[in-house]
Structure formats: structure tokens, C-alpha cells
Coordinates of C-alpha atoms and ligand atoms in Angstrom, one line a residue:
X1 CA -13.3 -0.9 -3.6
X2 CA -12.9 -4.2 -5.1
X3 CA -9.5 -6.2 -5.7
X4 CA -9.1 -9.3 -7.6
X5 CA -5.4 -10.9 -6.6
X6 CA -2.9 -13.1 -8.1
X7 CA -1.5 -15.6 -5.7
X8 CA 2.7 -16.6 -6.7
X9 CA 3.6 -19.4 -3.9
X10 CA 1.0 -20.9 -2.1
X11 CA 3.6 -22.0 0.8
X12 CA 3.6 -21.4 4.5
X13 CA 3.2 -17.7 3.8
X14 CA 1.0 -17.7 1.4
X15 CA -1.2 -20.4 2.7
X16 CA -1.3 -18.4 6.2
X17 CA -2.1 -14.7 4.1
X18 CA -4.8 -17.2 2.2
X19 CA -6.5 -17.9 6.0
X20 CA -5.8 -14.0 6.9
X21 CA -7.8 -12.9 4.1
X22 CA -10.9 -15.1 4.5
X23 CA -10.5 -14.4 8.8
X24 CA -10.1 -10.6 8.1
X25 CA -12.6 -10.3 5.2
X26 CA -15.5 -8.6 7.6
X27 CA -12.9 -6.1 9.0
X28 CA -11.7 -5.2 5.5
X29 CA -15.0 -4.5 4.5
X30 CA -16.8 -2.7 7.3
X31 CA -13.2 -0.8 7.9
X32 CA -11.7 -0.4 4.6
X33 CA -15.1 -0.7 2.3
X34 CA -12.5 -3.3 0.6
X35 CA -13.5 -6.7 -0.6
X36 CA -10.5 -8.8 -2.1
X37 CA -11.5 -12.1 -4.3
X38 CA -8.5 -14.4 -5.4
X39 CA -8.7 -15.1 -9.2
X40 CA -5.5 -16.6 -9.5
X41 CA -2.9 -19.0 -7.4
X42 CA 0.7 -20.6 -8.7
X43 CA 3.0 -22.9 -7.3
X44 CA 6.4 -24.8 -8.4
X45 CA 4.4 -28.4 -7.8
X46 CA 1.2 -28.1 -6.8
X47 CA 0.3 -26.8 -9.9
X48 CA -1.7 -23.4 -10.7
X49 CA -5.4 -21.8 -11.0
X50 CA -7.3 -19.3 -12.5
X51 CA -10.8 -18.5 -12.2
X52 CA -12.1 -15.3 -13.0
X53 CA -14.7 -14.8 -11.3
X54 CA -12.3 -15.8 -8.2
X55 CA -11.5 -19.2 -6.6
X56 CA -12.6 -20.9 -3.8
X57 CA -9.5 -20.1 -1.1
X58 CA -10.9 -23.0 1.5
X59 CA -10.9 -25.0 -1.2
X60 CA -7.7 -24.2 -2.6
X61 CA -6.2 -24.7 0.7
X62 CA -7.8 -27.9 1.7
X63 CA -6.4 -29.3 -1.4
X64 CA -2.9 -28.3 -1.0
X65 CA -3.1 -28.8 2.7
X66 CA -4.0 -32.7 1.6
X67 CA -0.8 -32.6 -1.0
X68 CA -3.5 -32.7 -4.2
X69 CA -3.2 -30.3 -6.7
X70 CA -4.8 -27.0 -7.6
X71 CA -5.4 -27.5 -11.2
X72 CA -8.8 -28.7 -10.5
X73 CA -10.0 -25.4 -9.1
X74 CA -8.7 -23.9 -12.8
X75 CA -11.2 -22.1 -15.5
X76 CA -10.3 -21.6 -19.4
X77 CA -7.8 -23.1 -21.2
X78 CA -4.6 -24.6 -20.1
X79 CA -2.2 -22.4 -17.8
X80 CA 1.7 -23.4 -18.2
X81 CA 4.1 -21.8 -16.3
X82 CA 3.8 -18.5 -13.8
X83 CA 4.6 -16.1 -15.7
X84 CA 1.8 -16.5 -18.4
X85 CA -0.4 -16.7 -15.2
X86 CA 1.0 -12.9 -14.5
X87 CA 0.3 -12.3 -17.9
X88 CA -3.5 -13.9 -18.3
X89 CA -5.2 -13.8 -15.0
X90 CA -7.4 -10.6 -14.5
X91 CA -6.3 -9.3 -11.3
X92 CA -5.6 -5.7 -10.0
X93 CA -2.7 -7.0 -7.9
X94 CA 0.1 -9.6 -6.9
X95 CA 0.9 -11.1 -3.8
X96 CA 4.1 -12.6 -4.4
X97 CA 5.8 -15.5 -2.0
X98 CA 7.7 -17.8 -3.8
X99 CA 11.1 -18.8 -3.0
X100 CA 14.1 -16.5 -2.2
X101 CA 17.3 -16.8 -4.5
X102 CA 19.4 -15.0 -2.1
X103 CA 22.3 -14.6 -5.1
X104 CA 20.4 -13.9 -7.8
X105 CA 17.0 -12.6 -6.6
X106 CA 15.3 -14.8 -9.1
X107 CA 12.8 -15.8 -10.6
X108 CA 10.6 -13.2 -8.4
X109 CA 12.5 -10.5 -9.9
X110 CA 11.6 -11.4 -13.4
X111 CA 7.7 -12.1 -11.8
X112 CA 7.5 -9.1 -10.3
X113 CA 8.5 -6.7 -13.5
X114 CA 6.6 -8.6 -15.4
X115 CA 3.2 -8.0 -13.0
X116 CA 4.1 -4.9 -12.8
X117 CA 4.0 -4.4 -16.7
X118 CA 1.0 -5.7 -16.9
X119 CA -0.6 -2.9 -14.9
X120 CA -0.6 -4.8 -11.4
X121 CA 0.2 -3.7 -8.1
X122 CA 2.5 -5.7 -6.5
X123 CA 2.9 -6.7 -2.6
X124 CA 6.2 -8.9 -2.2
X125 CA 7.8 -11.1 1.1
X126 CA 10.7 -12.1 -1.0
X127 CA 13.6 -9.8 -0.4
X128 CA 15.5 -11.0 -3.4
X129 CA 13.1 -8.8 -5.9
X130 CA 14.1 -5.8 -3.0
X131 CA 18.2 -6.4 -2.8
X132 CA 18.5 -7.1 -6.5
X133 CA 16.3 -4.2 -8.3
X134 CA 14.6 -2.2 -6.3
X135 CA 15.5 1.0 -8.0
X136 CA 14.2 -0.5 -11.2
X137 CA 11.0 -2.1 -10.0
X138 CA 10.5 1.1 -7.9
X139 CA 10.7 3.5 -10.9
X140 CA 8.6 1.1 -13.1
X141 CA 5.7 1.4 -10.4
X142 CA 6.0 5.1 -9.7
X143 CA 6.0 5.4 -13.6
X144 CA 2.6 3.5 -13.9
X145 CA 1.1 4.7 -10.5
X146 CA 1.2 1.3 -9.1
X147 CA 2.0 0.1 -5.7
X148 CA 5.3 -1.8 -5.1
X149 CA 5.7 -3.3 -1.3
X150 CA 7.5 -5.3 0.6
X151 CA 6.9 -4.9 4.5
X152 CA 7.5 -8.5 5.1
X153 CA 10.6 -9.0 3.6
X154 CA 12.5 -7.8 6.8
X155 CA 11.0 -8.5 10.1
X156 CA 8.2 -9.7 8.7
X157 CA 4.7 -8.1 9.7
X158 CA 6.7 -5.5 12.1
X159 CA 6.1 -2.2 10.5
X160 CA 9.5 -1.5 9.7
X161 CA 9.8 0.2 6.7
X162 CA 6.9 1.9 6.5
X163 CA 8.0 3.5 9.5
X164 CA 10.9 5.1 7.8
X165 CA 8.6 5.7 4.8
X166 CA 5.8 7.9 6.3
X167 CA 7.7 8.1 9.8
X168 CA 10.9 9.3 9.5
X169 CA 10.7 12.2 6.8
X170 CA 13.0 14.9 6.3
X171 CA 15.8 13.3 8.1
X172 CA 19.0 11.2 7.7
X173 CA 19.5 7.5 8.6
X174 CA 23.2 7.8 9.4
X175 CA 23.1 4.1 10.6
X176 CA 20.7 1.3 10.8
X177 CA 21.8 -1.9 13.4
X178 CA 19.9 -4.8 13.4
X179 CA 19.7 -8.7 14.5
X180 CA 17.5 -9.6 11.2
X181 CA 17.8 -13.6 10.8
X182 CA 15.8 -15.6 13.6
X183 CA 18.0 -19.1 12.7
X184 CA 21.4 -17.5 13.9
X185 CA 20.2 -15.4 16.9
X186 CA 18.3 -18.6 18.3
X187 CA 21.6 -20.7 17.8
X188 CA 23.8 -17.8 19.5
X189 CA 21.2 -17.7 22.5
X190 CA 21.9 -21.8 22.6
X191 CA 25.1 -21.7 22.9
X192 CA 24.9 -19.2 25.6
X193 CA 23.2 -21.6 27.7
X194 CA 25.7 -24.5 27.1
X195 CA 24.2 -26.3 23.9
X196 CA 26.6 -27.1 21.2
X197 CA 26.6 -25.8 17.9
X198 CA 25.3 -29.2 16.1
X199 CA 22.8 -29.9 18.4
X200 CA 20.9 -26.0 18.7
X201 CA 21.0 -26.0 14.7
X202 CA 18.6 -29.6 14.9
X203 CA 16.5 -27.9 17.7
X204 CA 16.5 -24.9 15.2
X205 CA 15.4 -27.0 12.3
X206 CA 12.7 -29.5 14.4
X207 CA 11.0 -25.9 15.4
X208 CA 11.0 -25.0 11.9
X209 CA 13.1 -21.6 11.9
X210 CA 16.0 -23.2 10.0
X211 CA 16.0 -24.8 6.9
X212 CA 17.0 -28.2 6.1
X213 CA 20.0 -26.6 4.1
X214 CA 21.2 -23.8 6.9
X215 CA 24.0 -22.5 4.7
X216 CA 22.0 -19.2 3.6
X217 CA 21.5 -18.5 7.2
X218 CA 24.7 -19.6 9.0
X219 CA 26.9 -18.3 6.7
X220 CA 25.3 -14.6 6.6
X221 CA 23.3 -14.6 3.1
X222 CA 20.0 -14.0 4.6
X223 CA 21.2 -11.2 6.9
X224 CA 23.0 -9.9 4.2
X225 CA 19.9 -9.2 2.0
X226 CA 17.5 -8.1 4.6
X227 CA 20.5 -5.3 5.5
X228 CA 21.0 -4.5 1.9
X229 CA 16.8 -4.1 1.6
X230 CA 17.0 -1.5 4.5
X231 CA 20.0 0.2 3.2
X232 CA 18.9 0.8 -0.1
X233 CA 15.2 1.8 0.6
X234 CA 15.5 4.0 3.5
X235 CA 19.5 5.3 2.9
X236 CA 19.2 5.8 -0.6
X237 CA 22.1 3.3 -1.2
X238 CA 22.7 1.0 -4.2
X239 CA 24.0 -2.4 -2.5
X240 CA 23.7 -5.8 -3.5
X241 CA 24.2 -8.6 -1.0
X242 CA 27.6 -9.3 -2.7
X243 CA 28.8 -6.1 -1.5
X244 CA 28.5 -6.6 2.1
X245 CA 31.4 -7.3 4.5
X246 CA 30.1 -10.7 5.6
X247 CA 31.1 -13.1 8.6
X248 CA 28.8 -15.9 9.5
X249 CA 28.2 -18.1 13.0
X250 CA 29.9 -21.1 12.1
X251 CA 32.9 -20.0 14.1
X252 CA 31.3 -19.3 17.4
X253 CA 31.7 -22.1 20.1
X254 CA 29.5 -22.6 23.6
X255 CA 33.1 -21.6 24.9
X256 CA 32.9 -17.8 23.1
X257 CA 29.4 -17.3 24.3
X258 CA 29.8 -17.9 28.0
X259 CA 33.3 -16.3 28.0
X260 CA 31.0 -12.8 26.8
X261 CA 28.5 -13.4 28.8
X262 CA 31.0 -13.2 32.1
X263 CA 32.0 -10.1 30.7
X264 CA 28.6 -8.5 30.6
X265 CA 28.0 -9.2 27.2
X266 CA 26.4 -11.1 24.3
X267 CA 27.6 -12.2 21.0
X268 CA 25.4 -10.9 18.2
X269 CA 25.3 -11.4 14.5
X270 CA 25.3 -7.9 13.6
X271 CA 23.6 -6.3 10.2
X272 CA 24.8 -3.0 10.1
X273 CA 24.8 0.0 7.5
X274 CA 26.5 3.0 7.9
X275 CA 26.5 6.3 6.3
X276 CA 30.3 7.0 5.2
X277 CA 30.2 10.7 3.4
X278 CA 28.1 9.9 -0.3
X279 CA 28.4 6.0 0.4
X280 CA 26.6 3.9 2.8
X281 CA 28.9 0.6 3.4
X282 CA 27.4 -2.3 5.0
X283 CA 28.1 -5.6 7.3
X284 CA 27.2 -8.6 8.6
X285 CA 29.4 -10.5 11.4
X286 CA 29.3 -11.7 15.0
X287 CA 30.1 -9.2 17.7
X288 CA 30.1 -9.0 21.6
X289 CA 27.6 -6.4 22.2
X290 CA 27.1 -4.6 26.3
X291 CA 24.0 -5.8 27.7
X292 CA 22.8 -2.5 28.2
X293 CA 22.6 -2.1 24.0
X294 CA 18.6 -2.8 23.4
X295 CA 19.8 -5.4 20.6
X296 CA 22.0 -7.6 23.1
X297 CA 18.4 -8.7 24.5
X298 CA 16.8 -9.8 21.9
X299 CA 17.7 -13.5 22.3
X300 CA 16.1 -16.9 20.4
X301 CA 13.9 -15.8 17.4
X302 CA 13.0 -12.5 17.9
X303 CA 14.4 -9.6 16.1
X304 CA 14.8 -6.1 16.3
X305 CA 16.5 -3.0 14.3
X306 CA 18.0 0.3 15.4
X307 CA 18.2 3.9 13.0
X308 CA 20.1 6.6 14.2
X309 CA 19.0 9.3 12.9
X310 CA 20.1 13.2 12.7
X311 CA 16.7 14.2 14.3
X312 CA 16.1 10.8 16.3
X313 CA 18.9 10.4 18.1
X314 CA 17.8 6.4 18.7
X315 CA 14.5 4.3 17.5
X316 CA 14.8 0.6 18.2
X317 CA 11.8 -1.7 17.0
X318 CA 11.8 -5.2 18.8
X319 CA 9.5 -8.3 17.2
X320 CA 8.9 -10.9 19.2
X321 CA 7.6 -14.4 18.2
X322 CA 7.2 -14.5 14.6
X323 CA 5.7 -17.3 12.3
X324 CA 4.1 -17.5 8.9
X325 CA 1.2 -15.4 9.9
X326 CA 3.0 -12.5 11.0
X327 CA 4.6 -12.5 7.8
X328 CA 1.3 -12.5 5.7
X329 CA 0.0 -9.8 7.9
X330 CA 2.7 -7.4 7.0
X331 CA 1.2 -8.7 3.1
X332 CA -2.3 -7.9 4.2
X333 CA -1.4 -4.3 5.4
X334 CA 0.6 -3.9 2.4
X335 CA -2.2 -4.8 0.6
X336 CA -4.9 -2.3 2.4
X337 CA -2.3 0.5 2.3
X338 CA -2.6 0.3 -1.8
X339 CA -6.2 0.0 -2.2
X340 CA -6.0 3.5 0.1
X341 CA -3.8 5.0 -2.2
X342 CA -0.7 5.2 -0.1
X343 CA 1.4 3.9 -2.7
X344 CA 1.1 7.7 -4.0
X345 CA 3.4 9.0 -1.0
X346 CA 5.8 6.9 -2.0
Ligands
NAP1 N1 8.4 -18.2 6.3 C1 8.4 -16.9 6.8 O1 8.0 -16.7 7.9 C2 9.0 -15.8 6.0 C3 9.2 -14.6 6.6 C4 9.6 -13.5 5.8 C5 9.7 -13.6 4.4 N2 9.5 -14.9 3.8 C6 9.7 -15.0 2.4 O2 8.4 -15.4 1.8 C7 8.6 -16.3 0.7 C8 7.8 -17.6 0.9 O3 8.2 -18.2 2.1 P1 7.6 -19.6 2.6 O4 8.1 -19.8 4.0 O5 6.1 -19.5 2.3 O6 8.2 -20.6 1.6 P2 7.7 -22.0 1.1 O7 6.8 -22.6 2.2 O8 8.9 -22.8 0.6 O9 6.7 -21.7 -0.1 C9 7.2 -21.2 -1.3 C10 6.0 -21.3 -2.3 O10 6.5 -20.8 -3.5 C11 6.1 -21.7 -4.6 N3 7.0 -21.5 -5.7 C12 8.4 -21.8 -5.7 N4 8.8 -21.4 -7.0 C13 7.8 -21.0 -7.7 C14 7.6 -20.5 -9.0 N5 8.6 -20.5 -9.8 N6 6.3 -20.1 -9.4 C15 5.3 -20.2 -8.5 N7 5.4 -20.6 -7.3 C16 6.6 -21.0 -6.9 C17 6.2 -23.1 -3.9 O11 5.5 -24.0 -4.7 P3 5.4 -25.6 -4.2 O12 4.6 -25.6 -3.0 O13 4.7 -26.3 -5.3 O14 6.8 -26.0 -4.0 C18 5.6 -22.8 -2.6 O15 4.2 -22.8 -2.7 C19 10.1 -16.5 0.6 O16 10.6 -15.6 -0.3 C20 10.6 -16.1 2.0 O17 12.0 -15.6 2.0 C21 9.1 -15.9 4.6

């Protein structure tokens, strides 16, 4: 099978899912009988691309990676704006990672709808397109028999929902626990071992897992969505981020860690959803969990999530060491997982 892909966002993600697909492009072949050939690429600044006949990835990053722009690689007449890329660029699929609007979801959500209108299958690691509409984009993919995933958007290349997609069938997720967002749980692990607050939020940011503007991560937003992206694709619920009970970090002192660690314990920030009769409600907020909990050990930037289930009684999946690539591999499998059809079973 052949696939000609659109790229949205051309970041650290997708720049490391561009490198995955020229490393892994033997193994797709000889494995999958898949070839993949990128016909189109946009960006917020560093302009956009579309060649037909596909465009030169090395190429295309080399120029980005030396802060030119990608307009020279383009074919045809003038290109505008991303969403008349969606529109104009033959492609079979998307592979959306632009930035996450963790209030509003957009513009991805308006990107991916329109992709898949236009007959594309569409592989996301934004979670806003996932908290905001998923029931929408969902039925609008199932109604054209196109693939809509998102592996990445929680936990990044860990196979997490695809595990309570094809894993977990015929049972009910009465509660799903997780530490979900890598910025807080490093800070919280800092603090533990004496550092204050100010000072593990710069080493977060000089090893690149915080952003320069911490707020959506401190204050709970980012947990918030990943938690609302479990609990509406694998509990059936029908959340937005707005909805969940949410307590950030910025309270917790070196003081409150090391008081809970003499007490055999570790403060967590917590994303929970919980089955309550025909609602599921959920949460975010710091809590002193017992070491012998699986998620009180998962300290710095790893991550890890917990279902309880009525058949499993407990399933916990750790990650450890995560980075851009990990991310764009969860893309890549996405990716393979459509041109096989799975998309079908969904
Ligand atoms: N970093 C991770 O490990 C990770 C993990 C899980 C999920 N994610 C998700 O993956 C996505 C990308 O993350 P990232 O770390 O790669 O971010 P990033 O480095 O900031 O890259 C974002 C990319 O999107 C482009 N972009 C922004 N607005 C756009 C628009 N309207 N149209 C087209 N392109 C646009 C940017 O263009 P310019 O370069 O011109 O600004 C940039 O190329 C985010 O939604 C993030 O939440 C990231």
C-alpha cells in the first residue's frame, strides 16, 4: 500500500515523526508492504509545502532545522493558510501536531474536521481535537470509513488507548488513575529532595519539559485534558476540561513533600475519573499517595495510568523517559494501524 501524508506542525514532534519515517521506511516496507511519501508540510512561521509527487523530508528538515523556510520546497500555485493546504494537497492522510489550545481545542479542531471532510484519515498528538469533539470527529470518521487517532495525545507513544480499544473489550472502566503531565511530577519529585519550588520549575524548563509559560501545566490544564481524553474515549463520558474538579502544584512547598515522605508517602498530582452510576466525574489535584500504590513511584518525567476494571481487577502502564520521538512513534503506529485497516474495529 501506498500513503501520501499531509504534515500540520513541523515542530519537535513532527520534525522527530519526519526522522522516524525516513529511519523506519525499510521496516514499513518489508513488514507492512507500506511506503509513505510526504506531499504536503504547514507551519505557523516557517511557511508551508506542497509537492505532489512528495517532498524531499531531509530537505525539508534541514531547512527548518537552519530556521529558513519551507516555501522553497513548494510546487503549483501559491498556498495561503493551512486549511486550504487540507483542502488542496493530494494526500490519503494527516498527521496533525500543531499547537494545543488547552481551552478551546483550536485551531486543530477545525483542521482536523476539515481533513476529515475531505476524505483523509487523520492521526493527531494534539489532545485539544480529543477533549473538545471527539464524539463529533469520531462519528464523522466512522461515517466515511476513515481512521481517526490519537495515541500520542496521552502518554505519548505508550500504547494506552489502544490497549483499552482492542484490549480491554467487553468490560467496564469503573476508574482510571493516572500521573499524566511530566512538568508537575518532575517538580513534586524536586521538592521531595529539598529543591524549592522556583528553582525545580528552571531546571524543568532548561531540560525542556516545561514551557516557558508553565501556567497550563502548574495550574492543572494539561492534566485536565489528557484525563478528560481517557474518560471520554474509553468510559463513554462527555467531559470537557472545564468540567473537571481542578487543583494545581503551586501550593505545594519542599516542607509538604518531605513531611509525606516521613510518613511513607508521596505527593501526587492525581488525574482521576470515576464511574458514579450513568456519570463519570473527573479530577485533577495533589494527593499524598502510600508508597506501596504503583503510581507513588513513578517520580521526575515519567508517567503512568491505572484502570480498574470489572474483569481486571488492576492494570497499571508505567512510561519512562519520554521525548519528542516517543511521541511521533505513537504517530507512526497510529499511522500503520490505518493503512491495516484497524480503524474498522473501531
Ligand atoms: N512535545 C511532546 O513530546 C508532545 C507529547 C505529546 C503530545 N504533544 C502534542 O503535539 C503537538 C506538537 O507539539 P510540539 O512539541 O511539536 O510543539 P512545537 O515544537 O511548538 O511545534 C508546533 C508546530 O505547529 C506549528 N503550528 C502552530 N500553529 C499552526 C497552524 N495554525 N498551522 C500549521 N502549523 C502550525 C508550528 O509552526 P512554527 O514552527 O512555524 O511555529 C510548529 O511547527 C502539540 O499539540 C502537543 O501538545 C507533544
Amino acid at each position: 500500500m501506498h500513503m501520501r501524508a499531509v504534515m500540520l506542525g513541523f515542530g519537535h514532534v513532527g520534525r522527530a515523526l519526519a526522522r522516524l519515517l525516513l529511519r523506519k521506511a525499510e521496516v514499513l516496507r518489508t513488514d507492512y508492504d507500506l511506503t509513505v511519501t510526504v506531499t504536503g508540510l504547514a507551519t505557523h512561521s516557517h511557511g508551508l509545502a506542497i509537492n505532489p509527487e512528495g517532498l524531499d523530508l531531509a530537505g525539508a528538515l534541514a531547512l527548518v532545522e537552519r530556521g529558513e523556510r519551507l516555501d522553497a520546497l513548494h510546487v503549483g500555485s501559491p498556498v495561503t493558510d493551512t486549511l486550504s493546504l487540507i483542502e488542496r494537497c493530494p494526500a490519503d492522510l494527516v498527521l496533525e501536531a500543531t499547537w494545543l489550545n488547552p481551552h478551546t481545542g483550536q485551531p486543530a479542531t477545525d483542521y482536523v474536521r476539515a481533513a476529515l471532510q475531505a476524505g483523509r484519515h487523520v492521526v493527531t498528538a494534539n489532545k485539544g481535537p480529543v477533549a473538545f469533539a471527539y464524539r463529533e470527529l469520531q462519528a464523522l470518521a466512522a461515517e466515511r470509513g476513515l481512521g481517526f487517532f490519537f495515541e500520542s495525545t496521552v502518554m505519548d507513544g505508550a500504547p494506552v488507548l489502544s490497549v483499552g480499544r482492542e484490549g480491554l473489550l467487553a468490560t467496564t472502566i469503573q476508574r482510571i488513575r493516572g500521573i499524566l503531565n511530566s512538568t508537575t511530577n518532575f517538580i513534586l519529585t524536586r521538592l521531595e529532595e529539598g529543591t524549592p519550588f522556583a528553582e525545580a520549575l528552571a531546571e524543568a524548563q532548561a531540560i525542556g519539559v516545561a514551557e516557558a509559560d508553565p501556567t497550563t501545566d502548574l495550574e492543572g490544564w494539561d492534566a485536565a485534558v489528557k484525563i478528560v481524553v481517557l474518560a471520554n474515549v474509553l468510559m463513554g463520558a462527555d467531559l470537557r476540561p472545564a468540567d473537571v474538579e481542578r487543583t494545581g502544584i503551586t501550593g505545594v512547598t519542599v516542607a509538604d513533600a518531605q513531611q509525606a515522605i516521613q510518613a511513607g508517602e508521596r505527593i501526587k498530582l492525581l488525574c482521576e475519573a470515576v464511574r458514579d452510576g450513568a456519570q463519570v466525574r473527573a479530577s485533577v489535584r495533589p494527593v499524598r499517595l502510600p508508597f506501596a500504590d504503583p503510581l507513588c513511584q513513578v517520580s521526575r518525567t515519567s508517567s503512568a495510568v491505572t484502570f480498574q476494571t470489572d474483569t481486571l481487577h488492576e492494570l497499571t502502564i508505567v512510561e519512562g523517559d519520554t521525548d519528542p520521538t516517543t511521541t511521533a512513534y505513537g504517530m507512526l503506529v497510529d499511522l500503520i494501524n490505518i493503512a491495516r485497516g484497524r480503524h474498522r474495529l473501531a
